[in-house]
Short mmCIF file of C-alpha atoms in Angstrom, two decimals:
data_model
loop_
_atom_site.label_atom_id
_atom_site.label_comp_id
_atom_site.label_asym_id
_atom_site.label_seq_id
_atom_site.Cartn_x
_atom_site.Cartn_y
_atom_site.Cartn_z
CA MET A 1099 106.11 92.75 117.90
CA ALA A 1100 108.55 93.76 114.83
CA ALA A 1101 109.40 92.16 111.39
CA GLY A 1102 112.70 91.47 111.44
CA GLY A 1103 112.06 88.89 114.81
CA PRO A 1104 109.65 88.29 117.39
CA GLN A 1105 109.42 90.68 120.35
CA PRO A 1106 107.08 89.11 122.87
CA ALA A 1107 103.83 90.80 123.65
CA GLN A 1108 101.77 89.38 126.68
CA ALA A 1109 98.49 89.15 127.73
CA GLU A 1110 96.58 87.83 130.79
CA GLU A 1111 93.89 85.63 130.95
CA GLY A 1112 91.54 86.14 133.40
CA LYS A 1113 91.44 89.94 133.99
CA GLY A 1114 87.83 92.40 133.67
CA GLY A 1115 84.73 91.22 135.93
CA ILE A 1116 81.82 88.92 135.95
CA ARG A 1117 80.17 90.76 133.25
CA THR A 1118 82.77 90.16 130.77
CA ALA A 1119 82.70 86.51 132.04
CA LEU A 1120 78.92 86.68 131.23
CA ALA A 1121 79.01 88.70 128.18
CA GLY A 1122 81.51 85.98 126.69
CA LEU A 1123 78.13 83.48 126.80
CA THR A 1124 77.86 81.51 123.26
CA THR A 1125 74.35 80.98 121.61
CA ARG A 1126 75.01 77.52 122.97
CA GLY A 1127 75.09 78.83 126.62
CA ARG A 1128 72.41 81.32 126.38
CA SER A 1129 70.30 78.75 125.04
CA PHE A 1130 70.73 76.63 127.78
CA LEU A 1131 70.62 79.01 130.37
CA ALA A 1132 67.53 80.56 128.76
CA ALA A 1133 65.98 77.00 128.83
CA GLY A 1134 67.08 76.34 131.85
CA ILE A 1135 65.33 79.70 133.47
CA ALA A 1136 62.35 78.77 131.64
CA ALA A 1137 62.10 75.48 132.76
CA ALA A 1138 62.93 76.66 136.18
CA VAL A 1139 59.49 78.84 135.81
CA CYS A 1140 57.26 76.53 134.54
CA ALA A 1141 58.06 73.70 137.08
CA TYR A 1142 57.35 76.19 139.51
CA VAL A 1143 53.89 77.07 138.01
CA LEU A 1144 53.11 73.71 137.37
CA GLY A 1145 54.41 71.77 140.87
CA GLN A 1146 57.06 69.62 138.86
CA SER A 1147 60.36 69.19 141.01
CA ASP A 1148 61.77 66.47 139.09
CA LEU A 1149 61.53 69.49 135.70
CA LEU A 1150 62.94 72.05 138.58
CA ARG A 1151 66.13 70.11 139.32
CA VAL A 1152 66.45 69.78 134.62
CA GLY A 1153 66.30 73.64 134.81
CA LEU A 1154 68.92 74.45 137.39
CA LEU A 1155 71.02 72.34 135.55
CA LEU A 1156 70.66 73.59 132.31
CA ALA A 1157 70.84 77.14 133.39
CA VAL A 1158 74.19 76.43 135.94
CA LEU A 1159 75.80 74.79 133.41
CA PRO A 1160 76.92 77.92 131.74
CA LEU A 1161 76.82 79.96 134.49
CA VAL A 1162 79.82 77.70 136.13
CA CYS A 1163 81.93 77.55 132.79
CA ALA A 1164 82.13 81.21 132.46
CA THR A 1165 83.11 81.39 136.15
CA VAL A 1166 85.75 78.58 135.55
CA LEU A 1167 86.73 80.32 132.86
CA TYR A 1168 87.17 83.97 134.20
CA ARG A 1169 88.90 82.55 136.87
CA THR A 1170 91.46 81.02 135.12
CA ARG A 1171 94.90 83.18 135.79
CA TYR A 1172 97.78 82.26 133.13
CA ARG A 1173 100.11 84.11 130.90
CA VAL A 1174 100.88 83.63 127.48
CA ALA A 1175 103.14 85.52 124.97
CA GLY A 1176 103.08 86.45 121.53
CA SER A 1177 105.47 87.17 118.25
CA ARG A 1178 105.08 87.26 114.82
CA ARG A 1179 107.25 87.54 111.83
CA LEU A 1180 106.99 88.19 108.51
CA SER A 1181 109.31 86.78 105.65
CA PRO A 1182 109.88 89.12 103.80
CA ALA A 1183 108.65 92.52 105.53
CA ARG A 1184 108.76 94.47 101.44
CA VAL A 1185 107.09 92.27 99.06
CA PRO A 1186 106.58 93.29 95.43
CA ALA A 1187 102.45 93.33 94.67
CA SER A 1188 101.24 89.97 92.96
CA SER A 1189 103.49 88.31 95.05
CA GLU A 1190 102.97 86.48 98.59
CA ALA A 1191 104.67 87.09 102.02
CA ARG A 1192 104.36 84.54 104.77
CA VAL A 1193 103.41 85.38 108.68
CA HIS A 1194 104.80 82.94 111.05
CA LEU A 1195 102.91 83.28 114.68
CA ARG A 1196 104.44 82.05 117.79
CA MET A 1197 102.53 81.11 120.99
CA ASP A 1198 104.20 80.96 124.52
CA ASN A 1199 102.80 79.89 127.55
CA VAL A 1200 104.65 82.07 130.17
CA SER A 1201 102.91 80.43 132.78
CA ARG A 1202 103.37 77.33 135.37
CA LEU A 1203 99.68 76.19 134.40
CA PRO A 1204 98.80 74.26 131.06
CA THR A 1205 96.16 76.13 129.03
CA GLY A 1206 92.82 75.12 127.54
CA LEU A 1207 92.03 74.85 124.26
CA LEU A 1208 92.79 78.14 122.45
CA MET A 1209 91.80 79.99 118.89
CA LEU A 1210 94.03 82.33 117.85
CA GLN A 1211 92.72 85.13 115.40
CA ASP A 1212 95.21 87.10 113.42
CA ARG A 1213 93.62 90.68 112.29
CA VAL A 1214 94.50 91.68 108.33
CA PRO A 1215 92.56 94.18 106.25
CA TYR A 1216 90.94 92.20 103.57
CA VAL A 1217 92.62 93.11 100.59
CA LEU A 1218 95.39 90.77 101.52
CA GLY A 1219 92.87 87.72 102.01
CA PRO A 1220 90.62 85.94 104.91
CA ARG A 1221 91.17 86.57 108.66
CA PRO A 1222 93.44 83.96 109.41
CA ARG A 1223 91.75 81.37 112.82
CA PHE A 1224 94.06 78.75 114.19
CA VAL A 1225 93.16 76.35 116.74
CA LEU A 1226 95.76 75.35 119.33
CA ASP A 1227 95.92 72.86 121.19
CA ARG A 1228 96.22 72.13 125.46
CA VAL A 1229 99.72 74.22 125.21
CA GLU A 1230 101.83 72.99 128.48
CA ALA A 1231 103.68 74.59 130.97
CA GLY A 1232 106.54 76.74 129.24
CA GLY A 1233 105.61 74.99 125.80
CA ARG A 1234 104.92 77.02 122.61
CA ARG A 1235 102.71 76.31 119.87
CA GLU A 1236 104.05 77.61 115.72
CA VAL A 1237 101.74 78.31 113.24
CA SER A 1238 101.83 80.81 109.71
CA TYR A 1239 99.44 81.78 107.10
CA ARG A 1240 100.11 83.63 103.06
CA VAL A 1241 98.96 87.24 102.81
CA ARG A 1242 98.69 88.47 99.25
CA SER A 1243 98.41 91.37 97.63
CA ASP A 1244 98.42 93.45 93.54
CA LEU A 1245 97.47 96.68 95.24
CA ARG A 1246 100.58 97.91 96.72
CA GLY A 1247 100.87 100.09 100.24
CA ARG A 1248 101.82 99.35 103.39
CA TYR A 1249 99.19 97.13 105.70
CA PRO A 1250 98.92 96.66 109.24
CA LEU A 1251 98.59 93.16 110.13
CA GLY A 1252 97.49 92.81 114.34
CA PRO A 1253 96.61 92.84 116.94
CA LEU A 1254 96.75 89.23 117.40
CA GLN A 1255 93.23 87.85 119.44
CA LEU A 1256 93.73 84.96 121.64
CA ARG A 1257 89.99 83.32 122.26
CA LEU A 1258 89.57 81.10 125.46
CA THR A 1259 86.76 78.80 125.78
CA ASP A 1260 85.57 75.98 127.74
CA PRO A 1261 84.99 72.08 126.72
CA PHE A 1262 80.94 72.85 126.54
CA GLY A 1263 81.51 75.71 123.86
CA MET A 1264 79.58 77.98 126.35
CA CYS A 1265 81.60 80.25 126.97
CA GLU A 1266 84.60 82.18 125.07
CA LEU A 1267 86.68 84.79 126.67
CA THR A 1268 88.78 87.26 124.19
CA ARG A 1269 92.24 88.46 124.79
CA SER A 1270 94.25 90.83 122.67
CA PHE A 1271 97.45 91.67 122.48
CA SER A 1272 98.25 95.60 121.59
CA THR A 1273 101.42 95.22 119.16
CA TYR A 1274 101.00 94.95 115.57
CA ASP A 1275 103.29 94.67 112.44
CA THR A 1276 103.23 96.61 108.86
CA LEU A 1277 103.53 94.61 105.54
CA THR A 1278 104.82 97.26 102.69
CA VAL A 1279 103.92 95.39 99.25
CA ILE A 1280 105.56 97.16 96.85
CA PRO A 1281 105.61 97.98 92.79
CA ARG A 1282 106.11 95.23 90.77
CA VAL A 1283 109.64 95.17 89.02
CA GLU A 1284 110.97 93.90 85.64
CA ALA A 1285 114.58 92.84 85.39
CA LEU A 1286 115.44 95.15 82.69
CA PRO A 1287 118.59 94.28 80.03
CA PRO A 1288 121.69 95.56 79.94
CA VAL A 1289 122.06 98.63 77.52
CA ARG A 1290 125.00 100.59 77.06
CA LEU A 1291 124.41 103.53 79.39
CA THR A 1292 126.17 106.74 79.64
CA GLY A 1293 124.81 110.72 79.57
CA GLU A 1294 126.06 111.32 82.85
CA ALA A 1295 127.04 114.59 83.87
CA LYS A 1296 130.81 116.05 82.48
CA GLY A 1297 133.68 114.52 85.08
CA TYR A 1298 131.07 111.80 86.53
CA GLY A 1299 132.68 109.10 84.11
CA ASP A 1300 131.78 107.74 80.44
CA GLY A 1301 129.87 103.93 81.07
CA ARG A 1302 129.59 101.22 83.91
CA HIS A 1303 133.29 100.61 84.20
CA ARG A 1304 134.48 104.08 85.71
CA SER A 1305 130.82 104.40 87.52
CA LEU A 1306 131.69 101.24 89.47
CA ALA A 1307 135.67 101.64 89.71
CA LEU A 1308 136.87 105.03 88.78
CA ALA A 1309 138.33 107.18 91.65
CA GLY A 1310 139.21 110.77 90.83
CA GLU A 1311 142.01 112.41 91.24
CA ASP A 1312 143.63 113.48 94.55
CA ASP A 1313 142.66 116.38 96.38
CA VAL A 1314 145.16 118.79 95.58
CA ILE A 1315 144.64 120.43 98.95
CA PRO A 1316 146.86 118.26 101.62
CA ARG A 1317 145.71 117.93 105.22
CA GLY A 1318 147.76 116.83 108.67
CA TYR A 1319 149.28 113.27 109.21
CA ARG A 1320 147.00 111.59 111.17
CA HIS A 1321 147.94 108.41 113.25
CA GLY A 1322 147.15 105.26 110.40
CA ASP A 1323 148.06 107.29 107.00
CA ASP A 1324 150.08 105.70 104.37
CA LEU A 1325 153.07 107.12 104.85
CA ARG A 1326 153.35 106.74 100.78
CA ARG A 1327 150.44 109.27 100.55
CA VAL A 1328 152.90 112.15 102.33
CA HIS A 1329 153.55 115.37 100.08
CA TRP A 1330 156.78 116.16 100.70
CA ARG A 1331 156.29 119.25 99.34
CA SER A 1332 153.57 120.59 101.91
CA THR A 1333 155.64 119.05 104.50
CA ALA A 1334 158.50 120.84 103.73
CA ARG A 1335 156.40 123.78 103.56
CA TYR A 1336 154.15 123.91 106.80
CA GLY A 1337 157.23 122.64 108.74
CA GLU A 1338 154.61 119.35 109.73
CA LEU A 1339 153.75 115.88 107.65
CA MET A 1340 151.17 117.00 105.52
CA VAL A 1341 149.23 113.80 103.20
CA ARG A 1342 147.20 114.09 100.30
CA ARG A 1343 143.61 113.66 100.81
CA GLU A 1344 141.76 110.15 100.51
CA GLU A 1345 140.76 110.03 96.65
CA GLN A 1346 137.12 111.26 96.24
CA PRO A 1347 135.01 108.47 94.14
CA GLN A 1348 133.07 109.89 91.58
CA ARG A 1349 129.76 107.27 90.17
CA ALA A 1350 127.50 108.38 87.29
CA ARG A 1351 123.96 109.79 87.68
CA CYS A 1352 121.12 109.27 86.94
CA THR A 1353 117.27 110.71 88.32
CA VAL A 1354 114.05 108.97 87.89
CA LEU A 1355 110.94 110.97 87.45
CA LEU A 1356 107.97 110.13 87.98
CA ASP A 1357 105.07 111.92 86.69
CA THR A 1358 102.53 111.32 89.73
CA ARG A 1359 99.73 114.38 88.82
CA ALA A 1360 96.53 113.08 88.80
CA LEU A 1361 94.98 115.65 85.77
CA ALA A 1362 97.70 113.10 84.34
CA PHE A 1363 96.40 109.57 84.74
CA ARG A 1364 92.70 108.06 84.43
CA GLY A 1365 91.43 104.91 85.82
CA ALA A 1366 92.41 102.97 88.49
CA GLY A 1367 93.71 99.64 89.65
CA PRO A 1368 96.73 97.32 89.77
CA ASP A 1369 96.53 97.57 85.26
CA SER A 1370 96.07 101.09 85.34
CA ALA A 1371 98.25 103.80 83.57
CA PHE A 1372 99.51 105.51 86.80
CA GLU A 1373 100.23 101.55 88.45
CA TRP A 1374 102.52 100.88 85.20
CA ALA A 1375 104.42 104.11 85.61
CA VAL A 1376 105.02 103.70 88.91
CA SER A 1377 105.92 100.13 88.15
CA GLY A 1378 108.01 101.10 85.77
CA ALA A 1379 109.89 103.62 87.56
CA ALA A 1380 110.36 101.03 90.47
CA SER A 1381 112.30 98.55 87.58
CA ALA A 1382 114.31 101.54 86.66
CA LEU A 1383 115.49 102.55 90.12
CA VAL A 1384 116.38 98.90 90.77
CA HIS A 1385 118.39 98.69 87.46
CA MET A 1386 120.56 101.57 87.12
CA LEU A 1387 121.61 100.93 91.26
CA GLU A 1388 122.62 97.83 90.07
CA ARG A 1389 124.88 99.34 87.24
CA GLY A 1390 126.07 100.99 90.23
CA PHE A 1391 125.02 104.47 89.27
CA SER A 1392 123.95 107.09 91.97
CA VAL A 1393 120.08 107.52 91.48
CA ARG A 1394 117.72 109.47 93.14
CA LEU A 1395 113.83 109.71 92.59
CA LEU A 1396 112.23 112.48 91.70
CA THR A 1397 108.39 113.24 91.63
CA ASP A 1398 106.66 115.99 90.04
CA THR A 1399 106.05 117.69 93.15
CA GLY A 1400 109.59 118.12 93.79
CA ASN A 1401 110.35 116.08 96.06
CA SER A 1402 113.31 113.84 95.83
CA VAL A 1403 114.06 110.41 97.83
CA PRO A 1404 116.62 109.89 99.00
CA GLY A 1405 117.22 113.23 99.83
CA GLU A 1406 120.60 112.60 101.42
CA GLY A 1407 124.24 113.25 100.93
CA ALA A 1408 125.27 115.82 97.76
CA ASP A 1409 122.31 116.88 95.79
CA GLY A 1410 119.94 114.13 97.09
CA PHE A 1411 121.45 110.94 95.48
CA ALA A 1412 122.15 108.35 96.62
CA GLY A 1413 125.90 108.10 96.57
CA ALA A 1414 128.74 106.10 97.96
CA SER A 1415 128.01 107.27 101.61
CA GLN A 1416 124.91 104.96 101.23
CA GLU A 1417 124.43 101.49 100.30
CA SER A 1418 122.83 100.47 97.17
CA ALA A 1419 120.30 98.56 98.87
CA ASP A 1420 119.60 100.39 101.63
CA ALA A 1421 118.79 103.32 98.53
CA ALA A 1422 116.70 101.03 97.30
CA GLY A 1423 114.68 100.20 99.81
CA LEU A 1424 113.64 103.69 101.06
CA MET A 1425 113.17 104.19 97.54
CA MET A 1426 110.68 101.38 97.07
CA ASP A 1427 109.14 101.88 100.84
CA THR A 1428 108.52 105.78 99.16
CA LEU A 1429 106.53 104.13 95.44
CA ALA A 1430 104.88 102.01 97.53
CA VAL A 1431 102.58 104.16 99.22
CA VAL A 1432 102.96 107.14 96.24
CA ASP A 1433 99.73 107.92 94.98
CA HIS A 1434 98.20 111.09 92.95
CA SER A 1435 99.52 115.09 93.55
CA ASP A 1436 97.53 117.42 93.10
CA GLY A 1437 99.94 119.61 91.23
CA ALA A 1438 99.12 120.57 87.57
CA GLY A 1439 102.55 120.91 86.00
CA LEU A 1440 106.41 120.34 86.43
CA SER A 1441 107.82 123.11 87.57
CA ARG A 1442 108.63 121.59 90.61
CA ALA A 1443 110.68 119.35 89.35
CA TYR A 1444 112.46 121.55 86.90
CA ASP A 1445 113.61 123.47 89.11
CA VAL A 1446 115.18 120.67 91.13
CA LEU A 1447 116.85 119.93 88.21
CA ARG A 1448 120.42 121.55 88.00
CA GLY A 1449 121.97 123.01 84.62
CA GLY A 1450 123.93 120.53 83.08
CA ASN A 1451 125.27 118.42 85.69
CA GLU A 1452 122.64 115.51 86.68
CA GLY A 1453 123.49 112.79 84.38
CA LEU A 1454 121.32 110.98 82.97
CA LEU A 1455 117.28 111.23 83.55
CA ILE A 1456 114.31 108.79 82.93
CA ALA A 1457 111.34 109.67 83.48
CA PHE A 1458 107.62 108.35 83.58
CA LEU A 1459 105.68 111.02 82.44
CA GLY A 1460 101.70 110.84 81.48
CA ASP A 1461 99.71 113.12 79.24
CA LEU A 1462 100.96 116.30 78.37
CA ASP A 1463 99.17 119.10 77.09
CA GLU A 1464 101.64 121.95 74.97
CA GLU A 1465 102.69 123.91 77.76
CA GLN A 1466 103.87 120.99 80.33
CA ALA A 1467 104.86 119.03 76.48
CA THR A 1468 107.12 122.47 77.12
CA VAL A 1469 108.88 122.24 80.42
CA ALA A 1470 109.83 118.85 80.26
CA ALA A 1471 111.80 119.76 77.05
CA LYS A 1472 113.41 121.94 78.75
CA MET A 1473 114.35 119.89 81.17
CA ARG A 1474 116.58 117.73 78.63
CA GLN A 1475 118.93 121.04 78.45
CA ARG A 1476 119.49 120.01 82.62
CA SER A 1477 120.75 116.66 82.20
CA GLY A 1478 123.45 114.59 80.33
CA ALA A 1479 120.89 112.48 78.51
CA ALA A 1480 117.50 112.09 78.21
CA VAL A 1481 114.83 109.09 78.25
CA ALA A 1482 110.81 109.24 78.13
CA PHE A 1483 108.11 106.99 78.62
CA VAL A 1484 105.00 108.43 78.21
CA LEU A 1485 101.48 107.20 78.35
CA ASP A 1486 98.04 108.20 77.02
CA SER A 1487 96.20 107.67 80.17
CA THR A 1488 92.69 107.13 77.64
CA ALA A 1489 94.06 104.39 75.64
CA TRP A 1490 94.74 102.79 78.67
CA ALA A 1491 91.41 103.31 79.70
CA GLN A 1492 89.67 101.33 76.97
CA GLY A 1493 92.79 98.79 77.49
CA PRO A 1494 95.18 96.97 75.27
CA GLY A 1495 94.62 97.29 71.49
CA ALA A 1496 93.00 100.48 71.93
CA ALA A 1497 94.38 103.29 69.40
CA PRO A 1498 96.56 106.66 70.40
CA THR A 1499 94.34 109.80 71.55
CA GLY A 1500 94.57 112.70 71.78
CA PRO A 1501 97.77 114.88 70.65
CA GLY A 1502 100.25 111.97 71.89
CA GLU A 1503 102.70 111.94 68.72
CA GLU A 1504 102.80 115.80 68.77
CA ARG A 1505 103.89 115.68 72.09
CA LEU A 1506 106.67 113.13 71.21
CA ARG A 1507 108.01 114.91 68.78
CA MET A 1508 108.28 117.98 70.78
CA LEU A 1509 111.05 115.87 73.56
CA ARG A 1510 112.18 114.02 70.18
CA GLU A 1511 113.16 117.54 68.96
CA ALA A 1512 114.33 119.21 72.39
CA GLY A 1513 116.94 115.67 72.48
CA TRP A 1514 115.22 113.58 74.56
CA THR A 1515 114.66 109.63 73.80
CA ALA A 1516 110.75 109.63 73.83
CA VAL A 1517 109.16 106.50 73.36
CA ALA A 1518 105.04 106.14 73.65
CA VAL A 1519 103.39 103.80 75.68
CA PRO A 1520 101.04 101.45 74.34
CA PRO A 1521 98.47 99.70 77.01
CA GLY A 1522 99.61 96.53 78.36
CA ALA A 1523 103.04 96.79 76.65
CA GLY A 1524 106.16 95.46 78.56
CA LEU A 1525 108.66 97.86 80.04
CA THR A 1526 111.29 95.16 78.67
CA ASP A 1527 110.25 95.61 75.35
CA LEU A 1528 110.40 99.31 75.48
CA TRP A 1529 113.63 99.49 77.49
CA ARG A 1530 115.13 97.78 74.53
CA GLN A 1531 113.23 100.26 71.39
CA ALA A 1532 114.34 103.31 73.06
CA ASP A 1533 117.87 101.46 73.47
CA ARG A 1534 117.67 101.16 68.92
CA LEU A 1535 115.94 105.19 69.14
CA ARG A 1536 118.62 106.48 70.72
CA ALA A 1537 120.98 103.84 68.67
CA THR A 1538 119.44 105.36 65.21
CA ALA A 1539 119.25 108.96 66.29
CA GLY A 1540 122.44 109.45 68.16
CA PRO A 1541 123.30 111.69 71.06
CA ALA A 1542 121.68 115.02 70.76
CA PRO A 1543 124.60 117.99 71.43
CA THR A 1544 124.23 119.34 74.67
CA ALA A 1545 126.51 122.22 76.52
CA GLY A 1546 128.72 120.87 79.23
CA THR A 1547 127.35 117.10 78.58
CA THR A 1548 129.00 114.38 76.95
CA GLY A 1549 127.83 110.47 75.74
CA GLY A 1550 123.73 109.44 75.51
CA TRP A 1551 122.18 106.49 76.02
CA ALA A 1552 123.65 104.43 73.11
#
């Protein structure tokens, strides 16, 4: 059952042995059977024929119900549709269930149940009245999670019961869907974003609309090429029609670095420092994609997403929506790493042409602060949001602890726009604060780069 549309899966009622049917006797059915047997035994001992008839009636009724239910043969098809299939944390998604009776016989009373993880809410149950031959029933329920992740939904289960409630048989479908709960995303205010590497524009307008100069190396003419692009000098030289190559689009670049080291964050839950960093990275990614940047997600382990195209950036060959979905799916399941440092991420960054670098960092010791400071030399501009996980574990209003100010000073001296993230702070305000700090300090000069966060 795919999330994008219903894909029927069929379950046939009536399969299984008589043992399965007897195992489906409810408490009421077992009580009737036990009472009937007891009455029959007492009637035999006491010689009461009337009591024997009553006992036989009580014992036969659940057996007859189980036999009729066991011999019921009709086919139903079920499908599930998620709306939407990817939902931010603390938001609701609606699950639509559809049951079709594809047999020639009407069904009896059905109870529909869907399996969902406990973090999404209680298990939904629906009672469906008699479904006519070729008929359908549609129901829906809502799910909600404060924790990001990927959660399986299903498989669907159908419970068939008799009118007296003596027996229940359960049939399960085999397919299931997956609900992806992505981090919460804040809408960030527009600021003048520059700092891309030399040759990649100087702001939003170039990143959105500028195309590079024609490639000076011509190629052979192909059917459908615009004759206005014929390169006559090369045509005369090679003796055949030659055309200038298509313009190569150039887009500003941005790398969002997420620190996932377990030793850099304390606490857990939706209000922890690590979850704030993940949400902040998601917000920055979406914002930069909307501004027309080529964006990639980089973690301290050195893994980058999307990982396709030149240098792992989501460029013009990949739609921004697809790139955002891929990075959001990654952030939905990202967890703490066992790494102790940022050296792998530093090795991924190449010198001087990485564009804008936005980092969300946890606790930094002196060694890791030094590594982070060196990253500034491999980017056009760098902005860091540094979290004090000890203060975050204490809750909002807690005073900064440890050598946090010293680490911020090291980053700022290296050219970073470093912002401390107090517990419970909103990224929108910190985004504006970074803009003001950059405007006040001015871009730090770096060889081979231009611009900054201004």
